[in-house]
Short mmCIF file of C-alpha atoms and ligand atoms in Angstrom, two decimals:
data_model
loop_
_atom_site.label_atom_id
_atom_site.label_comp_id
_atom_site.label_asym_id
_atom_site.label_seq_id
_atom_site.Cartn_x
_atom_site.Cartn_y
_atom_site.Cartn_z
CA UNK A 198 91.43 70.54 72.34
CA UNK A 199 88.21 72.42 72.97
CA UNK A 200 87.14 71.41 69.36
CA UNK A 201 88.41 67.99 70.03
CA UNK A 202 86.23 68.15 73.27
CA UNK A 203 83.25 69.36 71.38
CA UNK A 204 82.71 66.83 68.69
CA UNK A 205 83.73 64.17 71.22
CA UNK A 206 80.71 64.99 73.04
CA UNK A 207 78.62 64.25 69.80
CA UNK A 208 80.22 60.78 69.69
CA UNK A 209 82.25 61.41 67.23
CA UNK A 210 85.61 59.45 67.13
CA UNK A 211 88.09 62.57 67.33
CA UNK A 212 91.90 61.92 67.11
CA UNK A 213 94.32 64.94 68.26
CA UNK A 214 97.71 65.16 66.58
CA UNK A 215 100.47 67.11 68.32
CA UNK A 216 104.19 66.83 67.50
CA UNK A 217 105.39 68.12 70.84
CA UNK A 218 105.63 65.77 73.56
CA UNK A 219 102.68 67.01 75.19
CA UNK A 220 100.06 69.33 74.20
CA UNK A 221 99.85 72.89 75.47
CA UNK A 222 103.35 74.13 75.31
CA UNK A 223 102.14 77.89 75.15
CA UNK A 224 99.50 77.18 77.58
CA UNK A 225 102.11 76.06 80.23
CA UNK A 226 104.46 79.32 79.72
CA UNK A 227 101.49 81.76 79.32
CA UNK A 228 100.74 84.61 81.96
CA UNK A 229 104.08 83.99 83.64
CA UNK A 230 103.17 80.37 84.45
CA UNK A 231 99.51 81.38 85.82
CA UNK A 232 97.74 81.23 82.21
CA UNK A 233 95.55 84.16 81.58
CA UNK A 234 93.00 82.25 80.19
CA UNK A 235 90.23 84.88 79.54
CA UNK A 236 89.12 88.43 79.59
CA UNK A 237 85.67 88.93 81.06
CA UNK A 238 85.26 92.06 78.54
CA UNK A 239 86.44 90.36 75.50
CA UNK A 240 84.63 92.07 72.63
CA UNK A 241 85.32 92.76 69.12
CA UNK A 242 86.97 95.98 69.69
CA UNK A 243 89.95 94.06 71.43
CA UNK A 244 90.90 92.02 68.20
CA UNK A 245 92.68 92.91 65.30
CA UNK A 246 91.29 91.14 61.96
CA UNK A 247 90.19 92.22 58.51
CA UNK A 248 86.73 91.62 59.91
CA UNK A 249 86.74 92.03 63.72
CA UNK A 250 82.85 91.55 64.02
CA UNK A 251 83.50 87.62 62.54
CA UNK A 252 84.27 86.64 66.16
CA UNK A 253 80.70 87.93 67.38
CA UNK A 254 78.91 84.60 66.60
CA UNK A 255 81.30 82.31 68.44
CA UNK A 256 81.59 84.53 71.21
CA UNK A 257 78.09 84.52 71.68
CA UNK A 258 77.63 81.07 71.54
CA UNK A 259 81.03 80.62 74.20
CA UNK A 260 81.63 83.27 76.21
CA UNK A 261 84.33 83.85 78.70
CA UNK A 262 81.92 82.92 81.81
CA UNK A 263 81.27 79.66 79.83
CA UNK A 264 85.33 78.81 80.14
CA UNK A 265 85.14 80.34 83.73
CA UNK A 266 82.49 77.69 84.30
CA UNK A 267 84.65 74.77 83.15
CA UNK A 268 87.60 76.05 85.56
CA UNK A 269 85.17 76.05 88.46
CA UNK A 270 84.05 72.47 87.46
CA UNK A 271 87.42 71.58 87.85
CA UNK A 272 88.09 73.42 91.06
CA UNK A 273 90.58 75.63 89.50
CA UNK A 274 91.48 78.96 91.62
CA UNK A 275 91.13 81.92 89.65
CA UNK A 276 91.47 85.68 90.17
CA UNK A 277 91.23 88.65 88.05
CA UNK A 278 94.68 90.45 88.01
CA UNK A 279 93.53 93.77 86.38
CA UNK A 280 91.15 94.84 83.32
CA UNK A 281 89.18 91.83 83.20
CA UNK A 282 92.12 89.39 83.00
CA UNK A 283 91.59 86.39 84.49
CA UNK A 284 94.29 84.12 85.79
CA UNK A 285 94.87 80.77 87.44
CA UNK A 286 95.92 81.44 91.05
CA UNK A 287 98.35 78.40 91.11
CA UNK A 288 99.60 77.16 87.68
CA UNK A 289 98.77 77.27 84.05
CA UNK A 290 99.50 73.29 84.03
CA UNK A 291 95.66 73.17 85.89
CA UNK A 292 94.49 74.26 82.22
CA UNK A 293 96.23 71.74 80.46
CA UNK A 294 94.82 69.10 82.80
CA UNK A 295 91.47 70.27 82.46
CA UNK A 296 91.79 69.80 78.60
CA UNK A 297 93.29 66.56 78.87
CA UNK A 298 90.69 65.52 81.54
CA UNK A 299 87.79 66.62 79.48
CA UNK A 300 88.98 65.40 76.35
CA UNK A 301 89.40 61.50 78.10
CA UNK A 302 85.59 61.98 79.35
CA UNK A 303 84.67 62.02 75.85
CA UNK A 304 87.12 59.50 74.31
CA UNK A 305 89.55 61.43 72.56
CA UNK A 306 92.49 60.15 71.69
CA UNK A 307 95.62 62.30 71.84
CA UNK A 308 98.81 61.19 69.62
CA UNK A 309 101.82 63.31 70.74
CA UNK A 310 104.99 63.31 69.19
CA UNK A 311 103.45 63.04 65.87
CA UNK A 312 104.50 65.59 63.54
CA UNK A 313 101.78 66.30 60.35
CA UNK A 314 103.84 66.94 57.43
CA UNK A 315 101.04 67.10 54.84
CA UNK A 316 97.26 66.92 54.12
CA UNK A 317 95.62 65.71 51.06
CA UNK A 318 91.90 65.79 49.82
CA UNK A 319 90.58 62.44 48.85
CA UNK A 320 87.48 61.74 47.16
CA UNK A 321 85.23 62.14 50.27
CA UNK A 322 87.62 62.62 52.86
CA UNK A 323 91.13 64.15 54.19
CA UNK A 324 94.51 62.16 54.55
CA UNK A 325 96.89 63.72 56.86
CA UNK A 326 100.36 62.42 56.40
CA UNK A 327 102.73 62.31 59.67
CA UNK A 328 105.95 61.21 60.49
CA UNK A 329 104.21 58.29 62.17
CA UNK A 330 102.25 57.05 59.11
CA UNK A 331 98.80 58.64 57.82
CA UNK A 332 95.18 59.13 59.08
CA UNK A 333 91.92 59.52 57.08
CA UNK A 334 89.21 61.26 58.38
CA UNK A 335 86.18 63.12 56.80
CA UNK A 336 86.21 66.06 58.80
CA UNK A 337 89.57 67.90 59.40
CA UNK A 338 90.45 70.79 61.91
CA UNK A 339 93.23 72.94 61.50
CA UNK A 340 94.12 74.39 65.02
CA UNK A 341 97.91 74.52 64.55
CA UNK A 342 98.64 78.03 65.64
CA UNK A 343 100.40 80.88 64.14
CA UNK A 344 104.37 81.29 63.88
CA UNK A 345 105.19 82.85 67.36
CA UNK A 346 107.53 81.07 69.62
CA UNK A 347 108.98 78.37 67.25
CA UNK A 348 110.75 76.96 70.32
CA UNK A 349 107.41 75.80 71.75
CA UNK A 350 106.62 74.39 68.58
CA UNK A 351 105.08 76.90 66.21
CA UNK A 352 105.16 75.93 62.68
CA UNK A 353 103.74 77.45 59.43
CA UNK A 354 101.77 74.08 58.77
CA UNK A 355 98.31 75.86 59.42
CA UNK A 356 99.38 78.50 56.50
CA UNK A 357 100.78 76.05 54.29
CA UNK A 358 97.34 73.72 54.49
CA UNK A 359 95.24 76.78 53.90
CA UNK A 360 97.42 77.88 50.83
CA UNK A 361 97.05 74.51 49.41
CA UNK A 362 93.33 74.46 49.60
CA UNK A 363 93.27 77.88 47.61
CA UNK A 364 92.28 79.90 51.05
CA UNK A 365 93.83 83.58 51.17
CA UNK A 366 96.06 84.46 53.69
CA UNK A 367 96.01 87.81 55.31
CA UNK A 368 99.62 89.08 55.65
CA UNK A 369 101.28 87.80 58.91
CA UNK A 370 103.36 89.75 61.36
CA UNK A 371 104.91 89.14 64.67
CA UNK A 372 102.65 90.76 67.12
CA UNK A 373 102.69 91.40 71.16
CA UNK A 374 106.22 91.79 70.43
CA UNK A 375 108.80 93.83 72.02
CA UNK A 376 111.00 96.70 70.31
CA UNK A 377 114.60 97.08 69.08
CA UNK A 378 115.49 100.69 69.41
CA UNK A 379 118.56 102.26 67.55
CA UNK A 380 122.01 101.70 68.63
CA UNK A 381 122.60 105.15 69.76
CA UNK A 382 119.43 105.61 71.78
CA UNK A 383 119.92 101.91 73.11
CA UNK A 384 123.80 103.21 74.18
CA UNK A 385 121.99 105.68 76.49
CA UNK A 386 119.07 103.85 77.25
CA UNK A 387 120.66 100.26 78.23
CA UNK A 388 122.01 101.36 81.52
CA UNK A 389 118.23 101.48 82.34
CA UNK A 390 117.71 98.28 81.84
CA UNK A 391 115.06 96.63 84.02
CA UNK A 392 113.53 99.82 84.88
CA UNK A 393 109.88 100.05 84.19
CA UNK A 394 107.21 102.98 84.42
CA UNK A 395 103.59 103.65 84.00
CA UNK A 396 102.89 105.28 80.54
CA UNK A 397 100.11 106.34 78.08
CA UNK A 398 101.46 105.30 74.89
CA UNK A 399 100.24 106.09 71.17
CA UNK A 400 101.55 106.12 67.75
CA UNK A 401 102.54 108.44 65.28
CA UNK A 402 102.02 107.00 62.16
CA UNK A 403 104.39 107.05 59.19
CA UNK A 404 103.37 108.67 56.19
CA UNK A 405 101.70 105.54 54.73
CA UNK A 406 98.03 105.57 54.46
CA UNK A 407 96.45 103.32 56.76
CA UNK A 408 92.91 102.18 56.30
CA UNK A 409 91.95 102.31 60.16
CA UNK A 410 94.01 105.83 61.48
CA UNK A 411 92.10 105.48 64.42
CA UNK A 412 93.81 106.82 67.77
CA UNK A 413 95.06 103.63 69.22
CA UNK A 414 96.63 104.17 72.89
CA UNK A 415 96.91 101.86 76.00
CA UNK A 416 97.81 103.13 79.60
CA UNK A 417 99.96 100.11 81.13
CA UNK A 418 103.65 99.78 82.15
CA UNK A 419 106.68 100.25 79.91
CA UNK A 420 109.88 98.01 80.77
CA UNK A 421 113.29 99.31 79.38
CA UNK A 422 115.47 96.15 78.14
CA UNK A 423 118.81 95.66 76.89
CA UNK A 424 117.55 95.86 73.48
CA UNK A 425 114.94 98.32 73.70
CA UNK A 426 111.41 98.36 75.00
CA UNK A 427 109.15 95.82 76.29
CA UNK A 428 106.12 95.53 78.84
CA UNK A 429 102.52 95.35 78.60
CA UNK A 430 102.14 99.11 76.82
CA UNK A 431 104.69 98.25 74.60
CA UNK A 432 103.36 94.73 73.47
CA UNK A 433 99.93 96.16 73.10
CA UNK A 434 101.06 98.91 70.65
CA UNK A 435 103.28 96.68 68.87
CA UNK A 436 100.17 94.98 67.27
CA UNK A 437 99.60 98.40 65.45
CA UNK A 438 103.10 99.23 64.63
CA UNK A 439 104.47 99.58 61.24
CA UNK A 440 108.11 100.29 60.43
CA UNK A 441 108.64 103.85 60.40
CA UNK A 442 106.44 104.87 63.23
CA UNK A 443 107.16 106.47 66.30
CA UNK A 444 106.03 105.65 69.85
CA UNK A 445 104.70 108.97 71.73
CA UNK A 446 105.12 108.05 75.50
CA UNK A 447 103.51 110.05 78.10
CA UNK A 448 105.80 109.00 81.22
CA UNK A 449 103.58 108.52 84.71
CA UNK A 450 100.42 110.03 83.06
CA UNK A 451 98.60 110.18 86.44
CA UNK A 452 101.11 112.75 87.53
CA UNK A 453 100.67 116.35 86.29
CA UNK A 454 104.28 117.55 85.59
CA UNK A 455 103.37 121.02 85.05
CA UNK A 456 101.37 121.21 88.27
CA UNK A 457 104.44 119.53 89.95
CA UNK A 458 106.78 122.00 88.85
CA UNK A 459 104.31 124.83 89.49
CA UNK A 460 103.78 123.60 93.35
CA UNK A 461 107.75 123.29 93.76
CA UNK A 462 108.80 126.48 91.89
CA UNK A 463 110.33 128.10 95.02
CA UNK A 464 111.89 124.71 96.08
CA UNK A 465 115.77 124.58 95.74
CA UNK A 466 115.61 120.96 95.29
CA UNK A 467 117.49 119.53 92.37
CA UNK A 468 115.46 118.68 89.43
CA UNK A 469 116.80 115.04 89.14
CA UNK A 470 115.71 114.60 92.71
CA UNK A 471 111.94 116.15 92.05
CA UNK A 472 111.75 113.69 88.86
CA UNK A 473 112.51 111.24 91.08
CA UNK A 474 109.42 111.24 92.87
CA UNK A 475 107.87 110.46 89.61
CA UNK A 476 110.34 107.87 88.04
CA UNK A 477 113.23 105.85 89.31
CA UNK A 478 116.14 107.82 90.35
CA UNK A 479 118.34 106.42 87.49
CA UNK A 480 115.30 107.23 84.81
CA UNK A 481 115.22 110.62 86.54
CA UNK A 482 119.02 111.17 85.66
CA UNK A 483 118.61 110.25 82.33
CA UNK A 484 115.90 112.50 81.69
CA UNK A 485 117.85 115.34 83.06
CA UNK A 486 120.96 114.31 80.66
CA UNK A 487 118.35 114.13 77.81
CA UNK A 488 117.11 117.62 78.79
CA UNK A 489 120.79 118.86 79.66
CA UNK A 490 119.38 120.82 82.62
CA UNK A 491 120.97 120.15 85.87
CA UNK A 492 119.82 123.02 88.25
CA UNK A 493 117.38 123.46 91.32
CA UNK A 494 113.62 123.94 90.71
CA UNK A 495 113.75 127.27 91.63
CA UNK A 496 116.33 128.27 89.02
CA UNK A 497 114.39 127.02 86.01
CA UNK A 498 113.58 129.14 83.14
CA UNK A 499 110.23 129.26 81.64
CA UNK A 500 112.33 127.80 78.60
CA UNK A 501 113.38 124.66 80.51
CA UNK A 502 109.75 124.28 82.27
CA UNK A 503 108.71 123.65 78.79
CA UNK A 504 111.73 121.33 77.64
CA UNK A 505 110.84 119.42 80.83
CA UNK A 506 107.03 119.15 80.34
CA UNK A 507 107.30 118.47 76.66
CA UNK A 508 109.77 115.54 77.18
CA UNK A 509 107.87 113.95 79.99
CA UNK A 510 104.34 114.34 78.08
CA UNK A 511 105.81 113.28 74.53
CA UNK A 512 108.98 110.94 75.15
CA UNK A 513 109.47 109.85 71.38
CA UNK A 514 111.15 106.54 70.59
CA UNK A 515 111.44 105.24 67.05
CA UNK A 516 111.77 101.46 67.07
CA UNK A 517 113.92 100.22 64.09
CA UNK A 518 112.49 96.63 64.51
CA UNK A 519 110.53 94.32 66.48
CA UNK A 520 112.01 91.02 68.18
CA UNK A 521 110.33 89.28 65.88
CA UNK A 522 108.61 85.79 66.00
CA UNK A 523 111.31 84.27 68.24
CA UNK A 524 109.50 86.51 71.01
CA UNK A 525 106.09 87.58 69.79
CA UNK A 526 103.01 86.18 71.75
CA UNK A 527 100.90 86.15 68.90
CA UNK A 528 101.02 85.99 64.97
CA UNK A 529 98.86 88.82 63.36
CA UNK A 530 96.95 87.51 60.15
CA UNK A 531 96.36 84.27 59.01
CA UNK A 532 93.44 82.72 56.85
CA UNK A 533 91.09 84.88 55.52
CA UNK A 534 87.73 85.09 57.82
CA UNK A 535 85.84 85.93 54.41
CA UNK A 536 86.44 82.27 53.62
CA UNK A 537 85.06 80.91 56.83
CA UNK A 538 81.75 80.32 58.04
CA UNK A 539 81.71 82.41 61.35
CA UNK A 540 79.25 79.71 63.26
CA UNK A 541 81.04 76.84 62.50
CA UNK A 542 84.59 77.81 61.10
CA UNK A 543 84.26 75.56 58.39
CA UNK A 544 85.81 76.52 55.09
CA UNK A 545 83.77 78.12 52.54
CA UNK A 546 85.57 76.21 49.90
CA UNK A 547 86.17 72.81 51.18
CA UNK A 548 83.56 70.95 53.19
CA UNK A 549 84.79 68.90 56.12
CA UNK A 550 87.51 71.57 56.53
CA UNK A 551 88.00 73.76 59.30
CA UNK A 552 90.48 76.33 60.87
CA UNK A 553 90.06 77.74 64.03
CA UNK A 554 92.40 79.51 66.80
CA UNK A 555 95.39 81.66 66.22
CA UNK A 556 95.73 80.54 62.54
CA UNK A 557 92.67 82.50 61.52
CA UNK A 558 93.06 86.26 60.96
CA UNK A 559 91.90 87.04 64.45
CA UNK A 560 94.41 88.57 66.82
CA UNK A 561 93.45 89.58 70.49
CA UNK A 562 95.21 92.12 72.42
CA UNK A 563 97.18 91.27 75.40
CA UNK A 564 95.22 90.15 78.47
CA UNK A 565 93.49 86.89 77.80
CA UNK A 566 91.89 87.63 74.75
CA UNK A 567 93.81 85.23 72.61
CA UNK A 568 92.73 82.12 74.66
CA UNK A 569 89.14 83.14 74.57
CA UNK A 570 89.28 83.04 70.87
CA UNK A 571 90.96 79.65 70.78
CA UNK A 572 88.26 78.39 73.20
CA UNK A 573 85.26 80.04 71.40
CA UNK A 574 86.51 79.37 67.81
CA UNK A 575 87.37 75.71 69.05
CA UNK A 576 83.96 75.00 70.62
CA UNK A 577 81.51 76.57 67.97
CA UNK A 578 83.70 74.17 65.39
CA UNK A 579 83.55 70.95 67.65
CA UNK A 580 79.97 71.34 68.32
CA UNK A 581 79.32 71.77 64.84
CA UNK A 582 80.72 68.40 63.67
CA UNK A 583 77.87 66.02 64.55
C1 FAD B 872 104.79 83.45 75.83
C2 FAD B 872 103.27 83.43 75.56
C3 FAD B 872 102.79 83.82 76.55
C4 FAD B 872 101.44 83.66 76.20
N1 FAD B 872 100.44 84.26 76.98
C5 FAD B 872 99.05 84.37 76.80
C6 FAD B 872 98.05 84.38 77.89
O1 FAD B 872 98.52 84.62 78.83
N2 FAD B 872 96.64 84.87 77.37
C7 FAD B 872 96.31 84.44 76.19
O2 FAD B 872 95.09 84.83 75.69
N3 FAD B 872 97.37 84.08 75.44
C8 FAD B 872 98.51 84.32 75.34
N4 FAD B 872 99.40 83.78 74.45
C9 FAD B 872 98.95 83.52 73.30
C10 FAD B 872 98.29 81.81 73.00
O3 FAD B 872 99.17 81.17 73.44
C11 FAD B 872 97.52 81.79 71.87
O4 FAD B 872 97.32 82.47 70.94
C12 FAD B 872 97.15 80.49 71.91
O5 FAD B 872 97.94 79.22 72.45
C13 FAD B 872 96.25 79.72 70.32
O6 FAD B 872 95.92 78.71 70.42
P1 FAD B 872 95.92 77.74 69.18
O7 FAD B 872 94.99 76.69 69.76
O8 FAD B 872 95.33 78.42 68.12
O9 FAD B 872 97.41 77.48 69.01
P2 FAD B 872 98.71 76.62 69.85
O10 FAD B 872 98.46 76.97 71.29
O11 FAD B 872 99.95 77.45 68.99
O12 FAD B 872 98.46 74.95 69.46
C14 FAD B 872 99.21 74.53 68.31
C15 FAD B 872 99.70 73.39 68.31
O13 FAD B 872 99.59 72.97 67.19
C16 FAD B 872 101.02 72.14 67.12
N5 FAD B 872 101.79 71.91 66.16
C17 FAD B 872 102.14 73.04 65.06
N6 FAD B 872 102.54 72.65 63.99
C18 FAD B 872 102.29 71.35 64.12
C19 FAD B 872 102.78 70.13 63.03
N7 FAD B 872 103.48 70.41 61.87
N8 FAD B 872 102.40 68.73 63.39
C20 FAD B 872 101.49 68.50 64.77
N9 FAD B 872 101.63 69.60 65.68
C21 FAD B 872 101.68 70.67 65.20
C22 FAD B 872 101.87 72.94 68.45
O14 FAD B 872 103.05 72.38 68.80
C23 FAD B 872 100.96 73.50 69.24
O15 FAD B 872 101.03 72.52 70.32
C24 FAD B 872 100.77 83.38 74.61
C25 FAD B 872 101.50 83.18 74.06
C26 FAD B 872 103.05 82.88 74.01
C27 FAD B 872 104.02 82.66 72.76
#
């Protein structure tokens, strides 16, 4: 839609093809219905890609402030929730309406309920085969997203087209996705389903060598689910997780457990009640059960205290898998940026063919980064079509 609007501004005849009955199904469900449409701090560090610096050019042309200005043009109320994450105050639908209204302004035609099945290159143009016949165009923009959330319309079309045109695909994985824990651990944790706590979460890598072994950690909420773990901290770390990696969780990182035990060393309060000052009572009971320590604080041995501090500061979890594309907000990997022009998103192999948004090997953190990439890459692409 962004690319279509910009190309429309250049007086190009633009047709958007969408197989759902409306555009923007992911926008609608994003941000809990309030679309976290950008992040004011978006920079290459917040993106996972074989070349995170690829985004620099598009981001310098079209910034989070540029999209915010567009939102203001349509009088859409917005607010910063936290960490630079900008949400609609009312509804995600407003962002969809904004895109439709802008498109209309520049005579962009939108054909919904039209599934694209294949693309062919003819002599000097592209032929797009759909369920409703075919279309011919000398410029073709592939903006059909990743594999995540197939029930909202995601397909592998973008990757299929890229492969057909000899583009390299960086291996794809579900990302920003909840984890499934092993059954024995889940048996113990499942009663805590629905409980959340603050955390600092990092990865203990398995033994496989990693090219970028830099320390990755996130300080956000963890949510215990009936299958394993979710919540912002878990979703963020999932983008870096590989099978065999452990999660190292510091529970309630703003509280110093060592000091808390010290300050209460003379208290006859039960440990489970003291821990309930940190986390919910149900979670505190689980921690005491894991520790097998059921006594008042003034009766804790030195060894007990070491065990308690270690469990709170180094709670180790080994996920067996993620919940997959069905529950992943995004898809890591995609069309290799090395084969795209960073200023226009045009294929370096096929003139007039462009790839933008999530289908490209650029994946943002949780927090508005993915939409900003969609806006920025769409903008530079559409603008270059003149
Ligand atoms: C639950 C959820 C919540 C999210 N929340 C946020 C958030 O708050 N902030 C954020 O920044 N990001 C969020 N994201 C990620 C964000 O939605 C995507 O990164 C973004 O939508 C990618 O834009 P895109 O235009 O590349 O692809 P998409 O938005 O996926 O659009 C691609 C379109 O192509 C259509 N299509 C696919 N195949 C075909 C075909 N064969 N024929 C015709 N049409 C086809 C699809 O139906 C779809 O409408 C969320 C994702 C999910 C799943």
